[in-house]
Amino acid sequence: MGVFIGHLGGALMVLFVALLALRCARRLGLVFWPAAPARPAAPRWAPGPGALALAAVGVLAAQLLFAYLCWRALGQAGGLSAFWQHFLERFTTAGDSPHYLLLARQGYVSEGDAAKYIVFYPLYPLAVRLAHTLLTPFSAGWEAAALAVSWLCWGGAGSAMLALAGQDLEKSRTLWAVALMALYPFGFFALGVYTESLFLLVSLLCMLFARRGSWPAAGAFGALAALCRTQGLVLLLPLVYLWLRARRQKKQGPASLALALPLAGWGGYLALNARLFGDPFAFYAFQAAPPWYQSVQWIGKNLAQHWQMAIDYPGLAPFLYHAQLVLYFAATALLLFGLWKQCPTHWLIWGGGYIGLCYLAGWLISGGRYVFGCLPLYLVGASLPRPARWALAAVSAFFLWKMGVYYMQGQAIM
């Protein structure tokens, strides 16, 4: 069964990439047939300050509500104070949270056991350090500063998603894109000491400015995304496509070199590696070593491994290995639907590149959290027919509660 799943998953990705490449070639006039005529522009909606604020408050309130419901489902005694105590303990000490807090407090080192934390990109620790400096007059600790960064960025991501969706979707569907992002089954990571909310915000802003033709701003936010996580480099693909399309339509701006900024951002991370270890790619060796065992393998091989790991570790299967398998095939199905539905090409380039990069990682145990950052899935989901949208939202909400209960129990979701 594992071999079949691996072959199927790999074949679906190859099929998607091939079909998408043909569409891109036709849209840009790069093959023998003439370039496809531009599609009529969808009616754009530019949300005002009130709508943007509502989206920001809405996504934050939704995640906090689900966190509270998950805590109540554990049968815990006490009121809001007990919930808050449990929340702080879980969302600031679990998984990689202590590592980010350590980097924010002390920075990177080149020797000792803490040298391995070079695998964590620097933008989030820097943001936490800045927030701590600003909040020092209020006697805020490092945990409070980190949560402030995550919560503010998560609210900002809600506003940015609304604005970005308004570039290509009708008004009613933009709200669905925000709702689907807020209901993602592993979305509770946006509340904790993790890079998720910051990465979502800078990625959304990068694409928002690209859609508006503001290439310097798009490149700058792309550079920040590349300083946040490896997946930030994926933004180069839709950025280049949008720039080429604008060039074909003679709409490109004068600052085309700004598209190189995401590479420059990643270059900053490589420079940090070189300064500490004398090797710009030192982080690869640390990723391959314990406790991460990360490698690069073909998607099909990794999916087969997930199936085998689910058999070998049944206690972890529901929220790690089974979840990663389901998310891969669900994401691929949505992207293929997007191709069939003629969704904007840059969505599909962005989403396909992101999912492909995530599932090239061997020994993957954070797939649920990584897929959270595949923002085009929420845009494509908002394009589904009404019954399918409601069904997707209901399924997402159920598993957000289910996975949230697991997380609040202390299960190894990371």
Phi, psi and omega in degrees: 000319180298321179295318179298315179299317179297314179295318180296313181298317179295319180294321179297321179292318178298316179299314180299314182296319181296313180295321180292321179297319178296319179296315180299317181298319180290317181296329184261001179068037185262359180237189190294327179279157182293159180299143179293142177296148179297137178286150175303134182295134176291149178298123182271150176233121178259099183297142178278178181303322180296316179294320179295318178295321179296320178296319180296312180293324183296314182292323179292315180296322180297315181292320179294322178297314179295322177299319179293317179296322178295320178296318178297326180295340178280354180073029181286145177273156177104170182258216185296327179295320178293320177299315183296321178297315179295320180300311181299318180296318185282319188271359176238355183236349185275152172058231183273000182305313179299329180292318178295321178294321178297317179295323178295321182284315193245344183081185181275151176230158183257355182224161178083181183295329182287352179297333182293345182285004172297342179293343179267126184291156194275346190297313182295312176302323178295319178296321178294319178299317178297315180297321179296320178297317180290329184266358181304319178300341179260013178060033179278139178276179181294322179297316179296320179296318180294317178295323178299317178299311183297316183291317179296318180291326178293317174298317177299324178296323177299316178294317182294323177296319178299315181293319180293316179300327179295345178287334187229350184240153173291161191305314184296326182282336177299323179294327177294321179300317178294317182297317181294324175295318181292334184260007180304136189302334178248024183292347180296344177296340178295339182272344188259187181275073179221168183278353192306305186294322178295317179296317178300316183297309184291327178294315179297318180293323177302310182288328178297314180290328176295318179297331179272359180077016178267079189295320178300317179293319178299316179296322180296315179289329173296322177297319177296321178297321179289338174274356182260315180204156179305323182298345177298334179295336180300333181300338177302324184296305178292330178297314180296319179298313181297323179293316178297320178295317178296324179293318178297326179270006179058042179241004185290149179273176183282349188258050183296331179296345178298340179294342178279352184298322176302321176295324177294322177298314178296325176299327176297321176294320177296322178296323176298317176300315182296321180294321184279322190236359181075009182218119182296341181249028180300330184298334178300316181295321178292323178295325182283343183270167174300147006265011188263324177054033183283142176212175176248119180223160179298147185306315182300319179295320179292320178296319176298323178295320178301317179298316180293321179294326177297325177288319183287329183232073185298333179292332180267346189303315187299323185250358174244284193284316176296319180298318181294323177294312181298317182296322179298310184289327176294318179295317180296320178297318178296319180293321176294322174299319179299323176296313181294323183279358182061041173294159181309134186298323182294331173301312187289323175298314180298309183292317180295317177298320182293310180297318179300315180295319180299316186271005167279350182281121175282157181057042184284124177235001180240028183300320179300319179288320182296317183295337175309325183278001179276078189297329178300337179299324181287327177290316177294320178300324178291344179271355179295157172301157187307310180300322180292323177298314179296319180296317179297318179296319181293316179296318179298316180297319180298314183283336170298317177294316183297310181291328176295322176297315176303315183294317180291338175288340184100016179292161187280060173264121188215000000 
